[in-house]
PDB file of C-alpha atoms in Angstrom:
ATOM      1  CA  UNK A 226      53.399-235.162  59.650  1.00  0.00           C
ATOM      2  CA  UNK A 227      53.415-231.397  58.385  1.00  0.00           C
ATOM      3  CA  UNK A 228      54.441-228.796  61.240  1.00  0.00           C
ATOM      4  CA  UNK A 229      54.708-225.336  60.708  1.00  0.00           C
ATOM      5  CA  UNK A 230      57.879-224.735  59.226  1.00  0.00           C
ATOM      6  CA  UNK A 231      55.713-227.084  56.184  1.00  0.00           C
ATOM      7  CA  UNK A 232      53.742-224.783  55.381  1.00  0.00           C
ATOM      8  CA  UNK A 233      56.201-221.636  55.873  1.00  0.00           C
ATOM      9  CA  UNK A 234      57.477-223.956  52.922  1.00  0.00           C
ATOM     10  CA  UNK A 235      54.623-223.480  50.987  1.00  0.00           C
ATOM     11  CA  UNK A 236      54.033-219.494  51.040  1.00  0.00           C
ATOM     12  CA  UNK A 237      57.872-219.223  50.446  1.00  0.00           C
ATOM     13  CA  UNK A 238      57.441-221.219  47.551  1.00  0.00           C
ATOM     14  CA  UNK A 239      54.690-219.762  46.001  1.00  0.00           C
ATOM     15  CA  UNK A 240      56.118-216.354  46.373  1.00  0.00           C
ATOM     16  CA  UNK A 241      58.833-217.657  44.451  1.00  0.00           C
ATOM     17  CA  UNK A 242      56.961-218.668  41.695  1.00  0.00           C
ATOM     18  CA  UNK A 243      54.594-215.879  42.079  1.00  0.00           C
ATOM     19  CA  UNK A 244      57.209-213.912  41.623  1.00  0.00           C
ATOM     20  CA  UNK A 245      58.764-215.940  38.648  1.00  0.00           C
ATOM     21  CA  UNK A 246      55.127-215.664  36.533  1.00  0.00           C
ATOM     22  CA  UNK A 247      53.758-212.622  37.198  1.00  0.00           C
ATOM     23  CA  UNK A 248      54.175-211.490  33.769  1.00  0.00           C
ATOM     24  CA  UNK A 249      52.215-214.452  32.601  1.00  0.00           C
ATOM     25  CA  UNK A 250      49.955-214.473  34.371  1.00  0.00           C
ATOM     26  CA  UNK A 251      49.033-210.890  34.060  1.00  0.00           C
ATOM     27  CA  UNK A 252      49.432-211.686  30.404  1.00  0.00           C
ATOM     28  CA  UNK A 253      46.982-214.409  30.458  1.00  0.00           C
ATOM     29  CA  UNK A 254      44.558-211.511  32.189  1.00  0.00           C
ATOM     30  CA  UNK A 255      44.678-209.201  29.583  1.00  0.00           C
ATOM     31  CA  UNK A 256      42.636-210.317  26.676  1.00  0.00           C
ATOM     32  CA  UNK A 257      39.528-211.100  29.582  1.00  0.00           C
ATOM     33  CA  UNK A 258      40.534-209.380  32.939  1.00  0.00           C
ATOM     34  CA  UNK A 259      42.097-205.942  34.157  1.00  0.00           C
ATOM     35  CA  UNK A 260      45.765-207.042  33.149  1.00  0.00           C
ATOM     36  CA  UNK A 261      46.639-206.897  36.529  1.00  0.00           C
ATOM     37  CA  UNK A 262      46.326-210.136  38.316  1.00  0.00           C
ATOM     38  CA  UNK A 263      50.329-211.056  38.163  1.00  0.00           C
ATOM     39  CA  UNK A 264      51.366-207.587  39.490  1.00  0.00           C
ATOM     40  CA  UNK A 265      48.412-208.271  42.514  1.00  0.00           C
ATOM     41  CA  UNK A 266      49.380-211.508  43.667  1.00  0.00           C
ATOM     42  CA  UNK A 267      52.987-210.779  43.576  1.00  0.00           C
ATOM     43  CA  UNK A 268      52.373-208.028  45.877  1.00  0.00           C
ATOM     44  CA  UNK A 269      50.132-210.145  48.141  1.00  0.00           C
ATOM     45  CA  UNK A 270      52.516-212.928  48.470  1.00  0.00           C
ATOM     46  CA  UNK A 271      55.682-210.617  49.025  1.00  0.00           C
ATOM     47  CA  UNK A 272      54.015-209.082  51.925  1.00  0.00           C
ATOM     48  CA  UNK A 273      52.512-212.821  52.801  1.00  0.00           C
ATOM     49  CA  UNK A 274      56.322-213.955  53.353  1.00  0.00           C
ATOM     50  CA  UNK A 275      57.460-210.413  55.024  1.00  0.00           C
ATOM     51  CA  UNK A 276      54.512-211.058  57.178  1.00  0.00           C
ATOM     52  CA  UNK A 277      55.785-214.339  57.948  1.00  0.00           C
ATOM     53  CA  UNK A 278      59.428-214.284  58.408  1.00  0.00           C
ATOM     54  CA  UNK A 279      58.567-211.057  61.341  1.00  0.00           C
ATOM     55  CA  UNK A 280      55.968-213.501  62.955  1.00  0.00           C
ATOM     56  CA  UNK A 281      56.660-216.601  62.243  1.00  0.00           C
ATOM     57  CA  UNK A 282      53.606-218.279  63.709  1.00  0.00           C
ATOM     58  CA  UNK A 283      54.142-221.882  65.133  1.00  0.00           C
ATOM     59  CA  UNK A 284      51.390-224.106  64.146  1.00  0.00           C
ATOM     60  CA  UNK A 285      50.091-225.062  60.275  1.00  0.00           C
ATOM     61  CA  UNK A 286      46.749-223.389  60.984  1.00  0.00           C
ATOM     62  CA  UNK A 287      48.151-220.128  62.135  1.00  0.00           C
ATOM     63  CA  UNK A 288      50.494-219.570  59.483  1.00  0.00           C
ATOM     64  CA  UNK A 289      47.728-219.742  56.760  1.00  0.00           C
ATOM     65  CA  UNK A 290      44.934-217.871  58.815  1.00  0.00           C
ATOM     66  CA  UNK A 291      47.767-215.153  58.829  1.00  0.00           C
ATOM     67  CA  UNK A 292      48.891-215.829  55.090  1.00  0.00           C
ATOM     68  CA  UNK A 293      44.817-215.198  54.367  1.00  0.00           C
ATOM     69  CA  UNK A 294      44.731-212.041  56.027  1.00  0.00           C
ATOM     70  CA  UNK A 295      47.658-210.391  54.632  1.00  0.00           C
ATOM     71  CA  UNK A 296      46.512-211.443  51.466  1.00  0.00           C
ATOM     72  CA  UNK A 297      43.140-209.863  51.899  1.00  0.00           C
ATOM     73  CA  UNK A 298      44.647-206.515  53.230  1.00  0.00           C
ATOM     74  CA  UNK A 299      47.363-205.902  50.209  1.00  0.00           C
ATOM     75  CA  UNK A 300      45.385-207.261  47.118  1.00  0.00           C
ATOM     76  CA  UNK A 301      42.664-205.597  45.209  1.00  0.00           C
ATOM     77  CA  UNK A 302      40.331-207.017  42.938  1.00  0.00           C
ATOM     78  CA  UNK A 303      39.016-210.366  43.258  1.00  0.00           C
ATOM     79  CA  UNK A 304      41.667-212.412  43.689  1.00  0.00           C
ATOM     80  CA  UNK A 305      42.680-211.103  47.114  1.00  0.00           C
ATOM     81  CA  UNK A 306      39.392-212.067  48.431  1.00  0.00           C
ATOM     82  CA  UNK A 307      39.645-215.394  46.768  1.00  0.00           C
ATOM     83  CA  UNK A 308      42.834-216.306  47.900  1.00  0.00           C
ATOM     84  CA  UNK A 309      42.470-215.287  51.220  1.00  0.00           C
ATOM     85  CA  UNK A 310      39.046-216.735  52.000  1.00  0.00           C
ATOM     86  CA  UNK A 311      41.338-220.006  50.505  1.00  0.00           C
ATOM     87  CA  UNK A 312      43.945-219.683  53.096  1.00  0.00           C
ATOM     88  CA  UNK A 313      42.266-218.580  55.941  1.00  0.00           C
ATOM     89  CA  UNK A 314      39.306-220.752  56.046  1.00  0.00           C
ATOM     90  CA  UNK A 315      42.124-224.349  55.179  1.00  0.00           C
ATOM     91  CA  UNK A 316      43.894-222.357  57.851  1.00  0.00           C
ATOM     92  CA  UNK A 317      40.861-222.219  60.390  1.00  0.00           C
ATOM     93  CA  UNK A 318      40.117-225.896  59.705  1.00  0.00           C
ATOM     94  CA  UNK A 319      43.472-227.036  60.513  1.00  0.00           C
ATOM     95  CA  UNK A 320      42.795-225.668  63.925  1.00  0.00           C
ATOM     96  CA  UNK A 321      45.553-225.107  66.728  1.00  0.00           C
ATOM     97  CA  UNK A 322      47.438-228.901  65.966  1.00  0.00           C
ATOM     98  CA  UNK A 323      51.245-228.220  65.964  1.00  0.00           C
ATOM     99  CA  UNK A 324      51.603-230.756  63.552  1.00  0.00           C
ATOM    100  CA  UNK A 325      48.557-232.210  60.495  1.00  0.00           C
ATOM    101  CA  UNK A 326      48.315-235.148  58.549  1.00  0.00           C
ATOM    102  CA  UNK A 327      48.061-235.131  54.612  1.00  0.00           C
ATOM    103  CA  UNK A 328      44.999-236.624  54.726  1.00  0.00           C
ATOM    104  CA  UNK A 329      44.117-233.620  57.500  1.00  0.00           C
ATOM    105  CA  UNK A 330      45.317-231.104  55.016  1.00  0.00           C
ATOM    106  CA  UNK A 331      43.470-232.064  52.088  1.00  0.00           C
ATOM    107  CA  UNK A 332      39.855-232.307  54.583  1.00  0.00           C
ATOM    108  CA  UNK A 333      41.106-228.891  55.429  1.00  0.00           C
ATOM    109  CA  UNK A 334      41.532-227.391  51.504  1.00  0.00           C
ATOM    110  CA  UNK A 335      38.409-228.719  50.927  1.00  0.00           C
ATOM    111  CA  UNK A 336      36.984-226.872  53.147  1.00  0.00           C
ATOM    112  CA  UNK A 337      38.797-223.742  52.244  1.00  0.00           C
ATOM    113  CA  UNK A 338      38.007-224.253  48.231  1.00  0.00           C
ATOM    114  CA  UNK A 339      34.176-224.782  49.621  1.00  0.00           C
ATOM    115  CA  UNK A 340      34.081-221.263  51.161  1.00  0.00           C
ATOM    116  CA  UNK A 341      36.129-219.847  47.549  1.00  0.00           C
ATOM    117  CA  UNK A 342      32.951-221.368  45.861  1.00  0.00           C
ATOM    118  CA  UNK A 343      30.566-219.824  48.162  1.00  0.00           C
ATOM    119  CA  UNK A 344      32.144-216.816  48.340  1.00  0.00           C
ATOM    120  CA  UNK A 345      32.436-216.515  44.378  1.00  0.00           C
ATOM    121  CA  UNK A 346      29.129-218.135  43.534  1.00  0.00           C
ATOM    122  CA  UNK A 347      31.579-220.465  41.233  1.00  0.00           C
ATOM    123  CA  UNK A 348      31.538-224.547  40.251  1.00  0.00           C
ATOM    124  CA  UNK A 349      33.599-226.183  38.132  1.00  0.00           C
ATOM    125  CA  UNK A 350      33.165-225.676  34.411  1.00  0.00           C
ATOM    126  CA  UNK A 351      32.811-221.993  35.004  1.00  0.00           C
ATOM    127  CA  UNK A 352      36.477-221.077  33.682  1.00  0.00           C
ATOM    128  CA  UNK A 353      37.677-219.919  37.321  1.00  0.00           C
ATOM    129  CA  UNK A 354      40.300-221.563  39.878  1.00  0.00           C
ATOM    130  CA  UNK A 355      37.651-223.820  40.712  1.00  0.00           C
ATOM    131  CA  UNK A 356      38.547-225.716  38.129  1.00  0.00           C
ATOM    132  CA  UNK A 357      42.104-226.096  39.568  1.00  0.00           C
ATOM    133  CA  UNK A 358      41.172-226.747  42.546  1.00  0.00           C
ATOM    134  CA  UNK A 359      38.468-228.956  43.082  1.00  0.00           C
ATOM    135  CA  UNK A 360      40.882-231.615  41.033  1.00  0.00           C
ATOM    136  CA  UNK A 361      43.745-230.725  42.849  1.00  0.00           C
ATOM    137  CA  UNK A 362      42.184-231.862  46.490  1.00  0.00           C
ATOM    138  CA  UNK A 363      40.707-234.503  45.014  1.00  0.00           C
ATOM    139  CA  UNK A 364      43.773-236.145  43.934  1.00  0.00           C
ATOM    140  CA  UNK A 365      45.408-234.842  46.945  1.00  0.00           C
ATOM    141  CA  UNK A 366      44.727-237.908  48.680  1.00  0.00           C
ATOM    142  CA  UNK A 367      46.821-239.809  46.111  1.00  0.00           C
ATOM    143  CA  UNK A 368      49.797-237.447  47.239  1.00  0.00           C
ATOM    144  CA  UNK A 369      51.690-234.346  46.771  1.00  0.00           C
ATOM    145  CA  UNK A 370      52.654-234.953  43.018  1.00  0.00           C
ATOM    146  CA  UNK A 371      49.576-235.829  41.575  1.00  0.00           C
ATOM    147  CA  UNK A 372      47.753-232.715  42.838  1.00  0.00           C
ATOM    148  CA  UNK A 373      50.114-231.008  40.958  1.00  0.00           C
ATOM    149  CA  UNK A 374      49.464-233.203  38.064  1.00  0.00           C
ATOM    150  CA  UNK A 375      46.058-232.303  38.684  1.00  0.00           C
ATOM    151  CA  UNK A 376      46.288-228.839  39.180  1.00  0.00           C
ATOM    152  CA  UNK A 377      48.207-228.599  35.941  1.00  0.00           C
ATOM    153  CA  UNK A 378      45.026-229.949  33.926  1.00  0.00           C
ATOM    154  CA  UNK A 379      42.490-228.708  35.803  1.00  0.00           C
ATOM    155  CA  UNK A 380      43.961-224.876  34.452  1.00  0.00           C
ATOM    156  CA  UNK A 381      44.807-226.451  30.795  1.00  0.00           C
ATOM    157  CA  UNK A 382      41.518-227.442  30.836  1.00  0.00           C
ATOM    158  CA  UNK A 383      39.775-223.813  31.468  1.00  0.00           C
ATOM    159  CA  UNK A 384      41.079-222.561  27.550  1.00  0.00           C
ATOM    160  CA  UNK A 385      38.068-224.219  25.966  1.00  0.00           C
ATOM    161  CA  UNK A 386      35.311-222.653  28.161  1.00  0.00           C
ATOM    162  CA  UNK A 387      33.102-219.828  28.591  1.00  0.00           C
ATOM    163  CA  UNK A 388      33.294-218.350  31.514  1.00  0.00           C
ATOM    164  CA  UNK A 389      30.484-217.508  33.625  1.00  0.00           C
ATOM    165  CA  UNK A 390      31.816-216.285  36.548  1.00  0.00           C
ATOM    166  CA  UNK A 391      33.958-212.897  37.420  1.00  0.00           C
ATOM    167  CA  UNK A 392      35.221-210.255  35.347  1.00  0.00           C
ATOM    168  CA  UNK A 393      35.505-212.969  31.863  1.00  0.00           C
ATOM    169  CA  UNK A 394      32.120-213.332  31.604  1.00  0.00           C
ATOM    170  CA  UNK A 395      31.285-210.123  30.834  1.00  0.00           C
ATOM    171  CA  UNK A 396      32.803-210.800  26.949  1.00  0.00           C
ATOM    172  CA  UNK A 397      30.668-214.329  26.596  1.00  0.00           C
ATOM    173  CA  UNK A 398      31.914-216.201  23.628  1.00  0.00           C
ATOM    174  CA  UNK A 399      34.951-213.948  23.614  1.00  0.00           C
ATOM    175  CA  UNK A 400      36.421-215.762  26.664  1.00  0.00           C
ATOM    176  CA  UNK A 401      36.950-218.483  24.897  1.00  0.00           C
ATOM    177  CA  UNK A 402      40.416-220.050  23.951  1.00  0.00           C
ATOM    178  CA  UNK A 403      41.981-217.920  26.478  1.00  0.00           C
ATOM    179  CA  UNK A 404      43.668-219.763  29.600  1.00  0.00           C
ATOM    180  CA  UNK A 405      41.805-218.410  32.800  1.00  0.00           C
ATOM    181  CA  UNK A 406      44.699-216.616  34.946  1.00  0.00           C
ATOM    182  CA  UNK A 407      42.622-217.455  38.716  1.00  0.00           C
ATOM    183  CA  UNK A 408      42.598-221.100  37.254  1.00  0.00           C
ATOM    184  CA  UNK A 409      46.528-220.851  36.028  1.00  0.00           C
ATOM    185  CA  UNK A 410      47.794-219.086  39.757  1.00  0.00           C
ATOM    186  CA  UNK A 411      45.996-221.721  41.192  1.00  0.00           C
ATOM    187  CA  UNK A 412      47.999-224.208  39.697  1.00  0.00           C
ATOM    188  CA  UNK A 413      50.805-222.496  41.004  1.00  0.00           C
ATOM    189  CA  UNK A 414      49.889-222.752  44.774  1.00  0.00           C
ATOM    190  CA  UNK A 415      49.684-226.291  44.131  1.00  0.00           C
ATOM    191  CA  UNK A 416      52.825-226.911  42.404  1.00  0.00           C
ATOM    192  CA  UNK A 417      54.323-224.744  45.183  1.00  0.00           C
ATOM    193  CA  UNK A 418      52.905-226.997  47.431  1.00  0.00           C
ATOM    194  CA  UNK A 419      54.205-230.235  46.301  1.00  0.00           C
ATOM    195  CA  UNK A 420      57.431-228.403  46.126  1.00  0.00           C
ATOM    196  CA  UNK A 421      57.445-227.487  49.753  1.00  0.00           C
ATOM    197  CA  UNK A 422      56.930-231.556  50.368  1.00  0.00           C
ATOM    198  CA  UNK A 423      59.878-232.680  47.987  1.00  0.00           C
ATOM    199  CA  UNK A 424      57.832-234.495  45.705  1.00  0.00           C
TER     200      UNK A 424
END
């Protein structure tokens, strides 16, 4: 079973790796973004685990709702909304259980990656994080590791596209052979993830 200190874990983690690739990943935004998507999600997720290490919430659901909202308040552009829409609503699903299953966590990022996709208008094949994460749950069932696995193709696999969705698909054809950066973070929340379980 997952508690709490899980998924205290997991935002530690991906701050850490946040933290590690924010120059890629605000590389990988600069040929079809604002060149600014590293240096935003390093300052959400810094304030995320501030946030949490002051008020250390005690159940799985509560520490997400809260990593959602601090997320939302400290990054602009798109991606704050994204991720924290991610968080919170995975967060909100979990409910108030002290302790979640795996298989309770992945019903509960599905949930949260269906309200991204509402919320962005996006679906897989449109060169977004979608494309991370809809693979990533889906294997999640399989474990810890192979959403990582999945995650890790699922933002390889974004470099052929187009995008239609957000600020890439304003340059059409242009977007193509470039690595989508949402996609590529996403894969990083995964790995994190996995990381935070020891597999």
């Amino acid at each position: 079973m997952l508690d709490a200190d899980f998924f205290r874990r997991w935002m530690t983690a991906t701050t850490a790796s946040v933290d590690r690739e924010a120059e890629r990943l605000t590389a990988l935004d600069s040929p079809i973004g604002d060149a600014d998507h590293g240096s935003n999600l390093q300052r959400g997720f810094t304030a995320v685990a501030a946030t949490l290490e002051k008020e250390a919430p005690d159940t799985p659901g509560a520490v997400l709702t809260l990593a959602g909202r601090r997320l939302i308040s400290t990054v602009g552009g798109a991606s704050g909304p994204l991720y924290g829409t991610l968080l919170r609503r995975t967060g909100k699903a979990l409910g108030d259980a002290g302790e979640v299953s795996e298989e309770e966590l992945a019903e509960a990022l599905r949930a949260g990656v269906e309200a991204v996709m509402t919320l962005g208008g996006a679906a897989p094949g449109d060169k977004t994080m979608i494309d991370t994460l809809v693979p990533a749950v889906d294997a999640l069932g399989t474990g810890f590791a192979a959403a990582r696995t999945a995650a890790e193709q699922g933002a390889l696999s974004t470099t052929p596209l187009q995008a239609r969705k957000g600020r890439a698909s304003y340059l059409g054809e242009r977007s193509i052979g470039h690595q989508d950066p949402g996609a590529t973070s996403a894969a990083l929340l995964i790995a994190a993830l996995a990381e935070a379980s020891g597999e």
